[in-house]
PDB file of C-alpha atoms in Angstrom:
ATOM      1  CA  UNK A 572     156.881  99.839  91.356  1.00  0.00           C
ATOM      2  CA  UNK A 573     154.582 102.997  90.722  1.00  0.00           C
ATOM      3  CA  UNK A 574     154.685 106.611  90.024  1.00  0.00           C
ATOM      4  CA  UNK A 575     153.093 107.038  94.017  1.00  0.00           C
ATOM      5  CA  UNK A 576     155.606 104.445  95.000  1.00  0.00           C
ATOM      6  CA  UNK A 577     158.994 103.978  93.222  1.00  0.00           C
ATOM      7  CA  UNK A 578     160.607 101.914  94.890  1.00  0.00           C
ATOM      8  CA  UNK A 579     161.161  98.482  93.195  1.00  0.00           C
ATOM      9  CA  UNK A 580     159.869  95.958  95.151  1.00  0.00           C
ATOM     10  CA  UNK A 581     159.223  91.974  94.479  1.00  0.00           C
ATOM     11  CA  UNK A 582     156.957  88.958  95.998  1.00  0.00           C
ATOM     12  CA  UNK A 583     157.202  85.736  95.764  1.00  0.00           C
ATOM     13  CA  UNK A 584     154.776  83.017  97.408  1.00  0.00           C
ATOM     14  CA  UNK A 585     155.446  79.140  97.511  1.00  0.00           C
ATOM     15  CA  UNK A 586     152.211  77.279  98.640  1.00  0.00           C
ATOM     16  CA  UNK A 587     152.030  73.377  99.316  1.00  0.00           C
ATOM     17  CA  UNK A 588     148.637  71.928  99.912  1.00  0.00           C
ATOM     18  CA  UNK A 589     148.062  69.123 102.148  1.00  0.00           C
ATOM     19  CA  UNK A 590     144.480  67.506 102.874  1.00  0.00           C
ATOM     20  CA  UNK A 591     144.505  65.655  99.521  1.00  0.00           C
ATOM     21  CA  UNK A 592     144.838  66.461  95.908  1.00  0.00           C
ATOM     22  CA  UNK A 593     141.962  68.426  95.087  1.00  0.00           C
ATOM     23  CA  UNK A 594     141.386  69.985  98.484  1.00  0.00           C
ATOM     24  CA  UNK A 595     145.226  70.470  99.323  1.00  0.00           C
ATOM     25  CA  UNK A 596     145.102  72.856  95.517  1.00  0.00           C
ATOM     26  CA  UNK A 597     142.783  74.513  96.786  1.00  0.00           C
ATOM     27  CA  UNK A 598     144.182  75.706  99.765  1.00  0.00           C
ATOM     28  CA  UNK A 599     147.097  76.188  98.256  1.00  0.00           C
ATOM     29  CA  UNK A 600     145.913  78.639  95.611  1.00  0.00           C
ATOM     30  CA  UNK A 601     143.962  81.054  98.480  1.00  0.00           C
ATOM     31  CA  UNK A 602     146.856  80.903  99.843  1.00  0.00           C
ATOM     32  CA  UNK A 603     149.003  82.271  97.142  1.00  0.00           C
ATOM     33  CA  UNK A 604     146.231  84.862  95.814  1.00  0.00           C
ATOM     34  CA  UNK A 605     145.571  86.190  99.717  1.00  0.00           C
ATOM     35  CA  UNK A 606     148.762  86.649 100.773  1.00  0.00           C
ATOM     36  CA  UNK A 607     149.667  88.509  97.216  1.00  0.00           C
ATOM     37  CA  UNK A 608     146.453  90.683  97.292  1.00  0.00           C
ATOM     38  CA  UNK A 609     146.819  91.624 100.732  1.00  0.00           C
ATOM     39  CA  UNK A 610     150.940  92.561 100.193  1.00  0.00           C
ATOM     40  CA  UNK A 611     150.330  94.433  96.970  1.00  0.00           C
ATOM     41  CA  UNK A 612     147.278  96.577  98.873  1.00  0.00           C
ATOM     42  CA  UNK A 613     149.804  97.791 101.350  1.00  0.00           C
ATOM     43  CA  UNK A 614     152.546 100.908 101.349  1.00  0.00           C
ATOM     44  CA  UNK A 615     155.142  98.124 102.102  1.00  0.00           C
ATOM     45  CA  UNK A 616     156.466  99.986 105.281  1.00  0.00           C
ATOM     46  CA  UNK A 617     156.185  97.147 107.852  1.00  0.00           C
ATOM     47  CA  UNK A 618     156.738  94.279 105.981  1.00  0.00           C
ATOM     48  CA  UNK A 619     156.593  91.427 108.564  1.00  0.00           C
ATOM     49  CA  UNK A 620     153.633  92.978 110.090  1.00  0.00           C
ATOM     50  CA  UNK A 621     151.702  92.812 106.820  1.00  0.00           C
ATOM     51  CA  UNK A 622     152.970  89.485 105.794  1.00  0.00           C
ATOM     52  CA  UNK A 623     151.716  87.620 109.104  1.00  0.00           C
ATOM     53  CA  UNK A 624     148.858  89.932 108.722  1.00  0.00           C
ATOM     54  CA  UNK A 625     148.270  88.286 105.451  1.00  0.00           C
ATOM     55  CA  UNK A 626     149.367  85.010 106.023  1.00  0.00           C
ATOM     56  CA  UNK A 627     146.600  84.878 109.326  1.00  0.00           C
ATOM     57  CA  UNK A 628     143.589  85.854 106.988  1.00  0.00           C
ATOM     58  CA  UNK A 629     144.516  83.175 104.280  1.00  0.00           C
ATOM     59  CA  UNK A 630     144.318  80.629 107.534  1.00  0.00           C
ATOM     60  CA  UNK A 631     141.399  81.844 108.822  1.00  0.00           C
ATOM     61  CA  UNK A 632     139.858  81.602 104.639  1.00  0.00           C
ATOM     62  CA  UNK A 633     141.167  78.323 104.092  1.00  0.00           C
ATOM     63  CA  UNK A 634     139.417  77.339 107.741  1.00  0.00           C
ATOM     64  CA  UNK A 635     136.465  78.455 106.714  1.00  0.00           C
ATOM     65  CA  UNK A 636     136.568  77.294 103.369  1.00  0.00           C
ATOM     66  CA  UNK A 637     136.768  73.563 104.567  1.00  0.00           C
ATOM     67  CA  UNK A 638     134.480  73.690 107.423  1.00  0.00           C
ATOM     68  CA  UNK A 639     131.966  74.668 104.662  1.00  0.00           C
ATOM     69  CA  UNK A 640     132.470  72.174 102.730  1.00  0.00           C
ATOM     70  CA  UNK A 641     133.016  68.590 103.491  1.00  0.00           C
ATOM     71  CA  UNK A 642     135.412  67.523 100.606  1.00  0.00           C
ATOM     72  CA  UNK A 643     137.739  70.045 101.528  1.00  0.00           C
ATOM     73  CA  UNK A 644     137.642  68.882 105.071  1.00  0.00           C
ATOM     74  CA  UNK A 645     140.906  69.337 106.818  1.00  0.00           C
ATOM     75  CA  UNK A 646     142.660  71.009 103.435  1.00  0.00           C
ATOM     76  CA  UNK A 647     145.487  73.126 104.342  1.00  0.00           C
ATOM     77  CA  UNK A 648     148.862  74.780 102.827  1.00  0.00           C
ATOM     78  CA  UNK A 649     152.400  75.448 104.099  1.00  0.00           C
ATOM     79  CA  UNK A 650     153.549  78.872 102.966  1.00  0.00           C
ATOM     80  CA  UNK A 651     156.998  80.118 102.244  1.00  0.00           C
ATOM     81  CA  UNK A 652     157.086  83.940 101.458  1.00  0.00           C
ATOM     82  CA  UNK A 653     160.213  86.292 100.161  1.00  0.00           C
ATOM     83  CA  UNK A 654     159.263  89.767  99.683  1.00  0.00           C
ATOM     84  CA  UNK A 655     162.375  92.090  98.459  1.00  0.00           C
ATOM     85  CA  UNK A 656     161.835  95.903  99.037  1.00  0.00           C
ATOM     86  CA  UNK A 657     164.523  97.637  97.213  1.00  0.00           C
ATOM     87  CA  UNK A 658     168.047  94.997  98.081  1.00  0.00           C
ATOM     88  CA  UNK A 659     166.339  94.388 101.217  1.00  0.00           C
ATOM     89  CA  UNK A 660     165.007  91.008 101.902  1.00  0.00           C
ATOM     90  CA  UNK A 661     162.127  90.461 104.388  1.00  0.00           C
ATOM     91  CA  UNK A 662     160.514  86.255 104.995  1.00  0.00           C
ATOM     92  CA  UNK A 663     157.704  84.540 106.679  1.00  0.00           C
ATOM     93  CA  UNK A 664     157.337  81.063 106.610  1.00  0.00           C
ATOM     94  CA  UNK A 665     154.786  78.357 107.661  1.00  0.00           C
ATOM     95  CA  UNK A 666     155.169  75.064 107.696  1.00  0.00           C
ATOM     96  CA  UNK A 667     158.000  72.992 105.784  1.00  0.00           C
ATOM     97  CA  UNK A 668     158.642  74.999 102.189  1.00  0.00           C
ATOM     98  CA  UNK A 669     161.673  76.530 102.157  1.00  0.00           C
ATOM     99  CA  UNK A 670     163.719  79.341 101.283  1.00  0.00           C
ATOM    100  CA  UNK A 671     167.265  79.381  99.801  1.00  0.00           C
ATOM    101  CA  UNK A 672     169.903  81.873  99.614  1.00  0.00           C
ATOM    102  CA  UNK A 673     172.471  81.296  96.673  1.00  0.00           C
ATOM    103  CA  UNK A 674     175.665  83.509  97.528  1.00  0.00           C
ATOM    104  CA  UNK A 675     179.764  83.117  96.715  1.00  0.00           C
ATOM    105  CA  UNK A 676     179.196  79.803  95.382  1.00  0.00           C
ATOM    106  CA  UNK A 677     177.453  78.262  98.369  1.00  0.00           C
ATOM    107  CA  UNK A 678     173.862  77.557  99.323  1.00  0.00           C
ATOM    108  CA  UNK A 679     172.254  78.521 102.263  1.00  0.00           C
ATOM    109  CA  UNK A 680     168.317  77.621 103.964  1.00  0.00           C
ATOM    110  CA  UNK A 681     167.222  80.536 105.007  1.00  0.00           C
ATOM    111  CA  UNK A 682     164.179  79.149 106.824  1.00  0.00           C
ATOM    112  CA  UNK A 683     163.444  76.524 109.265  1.00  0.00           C
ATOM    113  CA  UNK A 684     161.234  73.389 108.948  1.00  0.00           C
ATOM    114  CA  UNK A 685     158.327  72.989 111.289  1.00  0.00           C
ATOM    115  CA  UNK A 686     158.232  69.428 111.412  1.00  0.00           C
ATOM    116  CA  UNK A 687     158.418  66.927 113.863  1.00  0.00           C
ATOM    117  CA  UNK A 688     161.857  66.133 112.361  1.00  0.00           C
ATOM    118  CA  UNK A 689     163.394  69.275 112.646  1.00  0.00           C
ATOM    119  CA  UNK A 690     161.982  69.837 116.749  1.00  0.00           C
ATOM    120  CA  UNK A 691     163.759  66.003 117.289  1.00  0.00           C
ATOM    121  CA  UNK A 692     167.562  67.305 115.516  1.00  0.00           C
ATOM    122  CA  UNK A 693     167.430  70.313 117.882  1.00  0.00           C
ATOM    123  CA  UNK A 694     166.437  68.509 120.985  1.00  0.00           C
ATOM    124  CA  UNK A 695     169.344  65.979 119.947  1.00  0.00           C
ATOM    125  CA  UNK A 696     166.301  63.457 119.652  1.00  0.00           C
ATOM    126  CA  UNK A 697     167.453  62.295 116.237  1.00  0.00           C
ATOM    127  CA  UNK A 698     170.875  62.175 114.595  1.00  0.00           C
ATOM    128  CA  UNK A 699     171.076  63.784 110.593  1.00  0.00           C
ATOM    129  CA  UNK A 700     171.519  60.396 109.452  1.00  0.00           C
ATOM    130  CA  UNK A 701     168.503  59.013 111.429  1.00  0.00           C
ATOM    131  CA  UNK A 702     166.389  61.592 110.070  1.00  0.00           C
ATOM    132  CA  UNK A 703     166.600  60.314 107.008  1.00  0.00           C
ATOM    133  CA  UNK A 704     163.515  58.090 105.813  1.00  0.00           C
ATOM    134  CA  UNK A 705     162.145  58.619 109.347  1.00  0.00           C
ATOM    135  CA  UNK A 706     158.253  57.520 109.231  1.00  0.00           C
ATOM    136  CA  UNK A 707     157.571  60.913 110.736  1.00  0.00           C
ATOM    137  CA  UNK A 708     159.421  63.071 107.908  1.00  0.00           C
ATOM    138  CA  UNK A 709     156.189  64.759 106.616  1.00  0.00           C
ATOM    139  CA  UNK A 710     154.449  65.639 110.009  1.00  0.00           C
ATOM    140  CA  UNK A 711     154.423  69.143 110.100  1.00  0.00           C
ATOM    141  CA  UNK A 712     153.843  71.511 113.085  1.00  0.00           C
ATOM    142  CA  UNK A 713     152.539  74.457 111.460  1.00  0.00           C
ATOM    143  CA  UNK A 714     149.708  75.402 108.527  1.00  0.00           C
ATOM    144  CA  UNK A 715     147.705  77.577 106.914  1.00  0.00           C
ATOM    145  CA  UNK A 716     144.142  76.499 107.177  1.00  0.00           C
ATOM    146  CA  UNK A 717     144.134  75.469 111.340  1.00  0.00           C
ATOM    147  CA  UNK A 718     141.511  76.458 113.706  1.00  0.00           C
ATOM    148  CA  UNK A 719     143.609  78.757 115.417  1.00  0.00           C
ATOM    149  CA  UNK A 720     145.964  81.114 113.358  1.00  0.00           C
ATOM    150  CA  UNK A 721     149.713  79.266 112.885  1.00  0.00           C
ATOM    151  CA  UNK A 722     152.608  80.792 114.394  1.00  0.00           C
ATOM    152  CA  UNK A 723     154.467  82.781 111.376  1.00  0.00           C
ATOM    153  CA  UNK A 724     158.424  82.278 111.408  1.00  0.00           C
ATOM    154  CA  UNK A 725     160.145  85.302 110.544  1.00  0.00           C
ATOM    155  CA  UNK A 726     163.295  84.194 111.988  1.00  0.00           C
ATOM    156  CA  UNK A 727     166.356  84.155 108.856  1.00  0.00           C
ATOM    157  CA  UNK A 728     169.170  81.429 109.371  1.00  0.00           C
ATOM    158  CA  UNK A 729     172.529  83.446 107.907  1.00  0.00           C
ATOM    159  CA  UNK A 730     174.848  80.289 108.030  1.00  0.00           C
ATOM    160  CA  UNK A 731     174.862  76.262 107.761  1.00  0.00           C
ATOM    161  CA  UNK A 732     175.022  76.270 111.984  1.00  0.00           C
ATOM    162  CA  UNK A 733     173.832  80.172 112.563  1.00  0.00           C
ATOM    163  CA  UNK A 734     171.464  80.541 115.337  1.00  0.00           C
ATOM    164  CA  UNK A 735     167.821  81.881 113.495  1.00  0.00           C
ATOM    165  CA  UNK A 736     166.902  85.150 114.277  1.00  0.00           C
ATOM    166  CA  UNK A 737     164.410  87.575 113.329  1.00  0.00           C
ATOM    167  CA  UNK A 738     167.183  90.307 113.800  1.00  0.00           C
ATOM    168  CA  UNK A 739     168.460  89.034 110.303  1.00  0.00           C
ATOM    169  CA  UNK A 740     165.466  90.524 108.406  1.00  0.00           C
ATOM    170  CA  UNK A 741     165.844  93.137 106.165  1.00  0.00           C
ATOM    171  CA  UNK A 742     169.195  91.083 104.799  1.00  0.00           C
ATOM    172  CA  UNK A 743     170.512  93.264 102.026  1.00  0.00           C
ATOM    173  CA  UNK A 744     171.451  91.284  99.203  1.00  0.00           C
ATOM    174  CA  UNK A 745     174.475  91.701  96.849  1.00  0.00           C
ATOM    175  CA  UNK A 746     175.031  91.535  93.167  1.00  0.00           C
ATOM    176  CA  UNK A 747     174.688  88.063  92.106  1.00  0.00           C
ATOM    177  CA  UNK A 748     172.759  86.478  95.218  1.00  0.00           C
ATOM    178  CA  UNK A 749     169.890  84.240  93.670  1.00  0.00           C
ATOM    179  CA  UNK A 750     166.669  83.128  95.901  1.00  0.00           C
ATOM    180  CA  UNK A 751     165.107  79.847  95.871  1.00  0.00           C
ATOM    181  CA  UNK A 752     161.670  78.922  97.563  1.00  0.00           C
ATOM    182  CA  UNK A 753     160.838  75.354  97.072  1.00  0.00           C
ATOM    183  CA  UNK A 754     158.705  72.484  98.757  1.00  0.00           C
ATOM    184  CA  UNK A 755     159.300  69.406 100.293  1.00  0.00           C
ATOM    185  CA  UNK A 756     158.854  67.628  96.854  1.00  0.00           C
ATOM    186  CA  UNK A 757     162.347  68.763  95.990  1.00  0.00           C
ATOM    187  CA  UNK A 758     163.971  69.118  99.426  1.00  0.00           C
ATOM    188  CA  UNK A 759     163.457  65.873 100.645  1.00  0.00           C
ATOM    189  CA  UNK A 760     164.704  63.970  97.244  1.00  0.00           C
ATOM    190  CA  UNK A 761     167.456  66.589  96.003  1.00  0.00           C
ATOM    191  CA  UNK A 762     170.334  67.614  98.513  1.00  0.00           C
ATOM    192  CA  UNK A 763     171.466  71.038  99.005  1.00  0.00           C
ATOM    193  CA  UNK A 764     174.680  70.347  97.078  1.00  0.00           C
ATOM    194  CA  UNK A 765     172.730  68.955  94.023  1.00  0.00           C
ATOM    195  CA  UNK A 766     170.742  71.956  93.898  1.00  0.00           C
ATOM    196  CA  UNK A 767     173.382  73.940  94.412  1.00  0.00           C
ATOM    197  CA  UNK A 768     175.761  72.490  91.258  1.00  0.00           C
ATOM    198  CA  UNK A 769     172.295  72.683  88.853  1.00  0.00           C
ATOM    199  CA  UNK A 770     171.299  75.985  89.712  1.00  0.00           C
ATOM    200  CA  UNK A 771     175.057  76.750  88.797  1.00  0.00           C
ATOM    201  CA  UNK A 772     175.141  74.718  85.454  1.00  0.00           C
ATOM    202  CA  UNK A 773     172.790  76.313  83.737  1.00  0.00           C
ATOM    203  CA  UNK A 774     170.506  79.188  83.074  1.00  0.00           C
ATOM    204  CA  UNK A 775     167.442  79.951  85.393  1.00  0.00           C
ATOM    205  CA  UNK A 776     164.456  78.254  83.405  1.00  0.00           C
ATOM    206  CA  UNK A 777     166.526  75.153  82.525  1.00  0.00           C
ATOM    207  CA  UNK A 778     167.853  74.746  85.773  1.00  0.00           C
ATOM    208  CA  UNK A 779     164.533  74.661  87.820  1.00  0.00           C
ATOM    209  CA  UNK A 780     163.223  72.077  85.178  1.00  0.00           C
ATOM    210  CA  UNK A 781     166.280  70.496  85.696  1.00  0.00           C
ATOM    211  CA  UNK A 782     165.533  70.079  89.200  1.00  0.00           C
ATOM    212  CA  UNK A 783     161.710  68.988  88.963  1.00  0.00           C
ATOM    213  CA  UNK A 784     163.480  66.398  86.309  1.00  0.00           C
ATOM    214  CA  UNK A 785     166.094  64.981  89.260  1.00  0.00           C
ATOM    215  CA  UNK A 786     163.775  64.985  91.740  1.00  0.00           C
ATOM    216  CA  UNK A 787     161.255  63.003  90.182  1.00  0.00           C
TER     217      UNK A 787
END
């Protein structure tokens, strides 16, 4: 929001670094600052053109910041990104963090995992229940930091069963729809209905700690 610019606009980035604790930050945090920098530098016309734009060059940084340095070697981040342009929502994901859409009482993923998992439910591979605790839960498909630049979902799931579809972007939201972006720390411990009923009992701050507290 500017005097050039006036329409309100918000970003928010959800990074998850893999490649080990100190390298996996790392990654993480160019992700974040990239992807921000490079959003708040543009006129915010073509959204999903500037976030894979932005979400490619934090890939290509995080590459090159491990090949350069052997500690980091093989460091790399999942991305989720919500970027609101007036009441109209635009995503790009990457990887397995998540977006949420909190509407009429119900709770909705927006985005879709790129795991192994998720690619065996859709083939009919795996049931739901044998999902669960599978030894292949955290293999991802997608991430920043690859040698060649990930595949950026912009494809927006409108219901439980909907079929994803990029068509979706630009979702205007209503009075009283929340957002959520979380990682896999809190997806894969806390069910959609538990997050659901905290994010309902209680104010904003309390509930997210709320959340951290059930999942650990």
């Amino acid at each position: 929001l500017s005097e050039e610019n006036p329409m309100p606009a918000v970003l928010a980035v959800l990074a998850d670094g893999i490649g080990g604790h100190r390298a996996g930050e790392v990654a993480s945090e160019m992700a974040v600052e990239v992807i921000s920098q490079q959003v708040a530098a543009s006129d915010g016309r073509s959204p999903l053109e500037t976030l894979t734009a932005a979400i490619h060059l934090a890939s290509q940084q995080i590459y090159a910041a491990a090949q350069a340095d052997d500690a980091r070697s093989g460091m790399g981040s999942t991305c989720s990104c919500a970027w609101v342009i007036n009441d109209r929502l635009y995503t790009a994901t990457v990887g397995d963090s998540r977006i949420y859409l909190l509407r009429n009482g119900s709770i909705n993923q927006l985005s879709t995992d790129h795991t192994w998992i998720q690619e065996a439910l859709e083939r009919g591979i795996l049931t739901p229940e044998q999902a669960r605790n599978h030894p292949n839960q955290h293999v991802i498909r997608r991430y920043l930091g690859s040698p060649t630049p990930p595949v950026v979902d912009n494809r927006m799931r409108l219901a439980a069963q909907g079929e994803a579809s990029e068509g979706h972007q630009g979702l205007q939201l209503l009075p009283g729809d929340r957002l959520m972006l979380c990682s896999d720390g809190l997806s894969d411990l806390v069910s959609d209905v538990e997050m659901l009923e905290t994010l309902n009992a209680m104010e904003p701050n309390a509930a997210l700690q709320a959340l951290v507290d059930l999942a650990n």
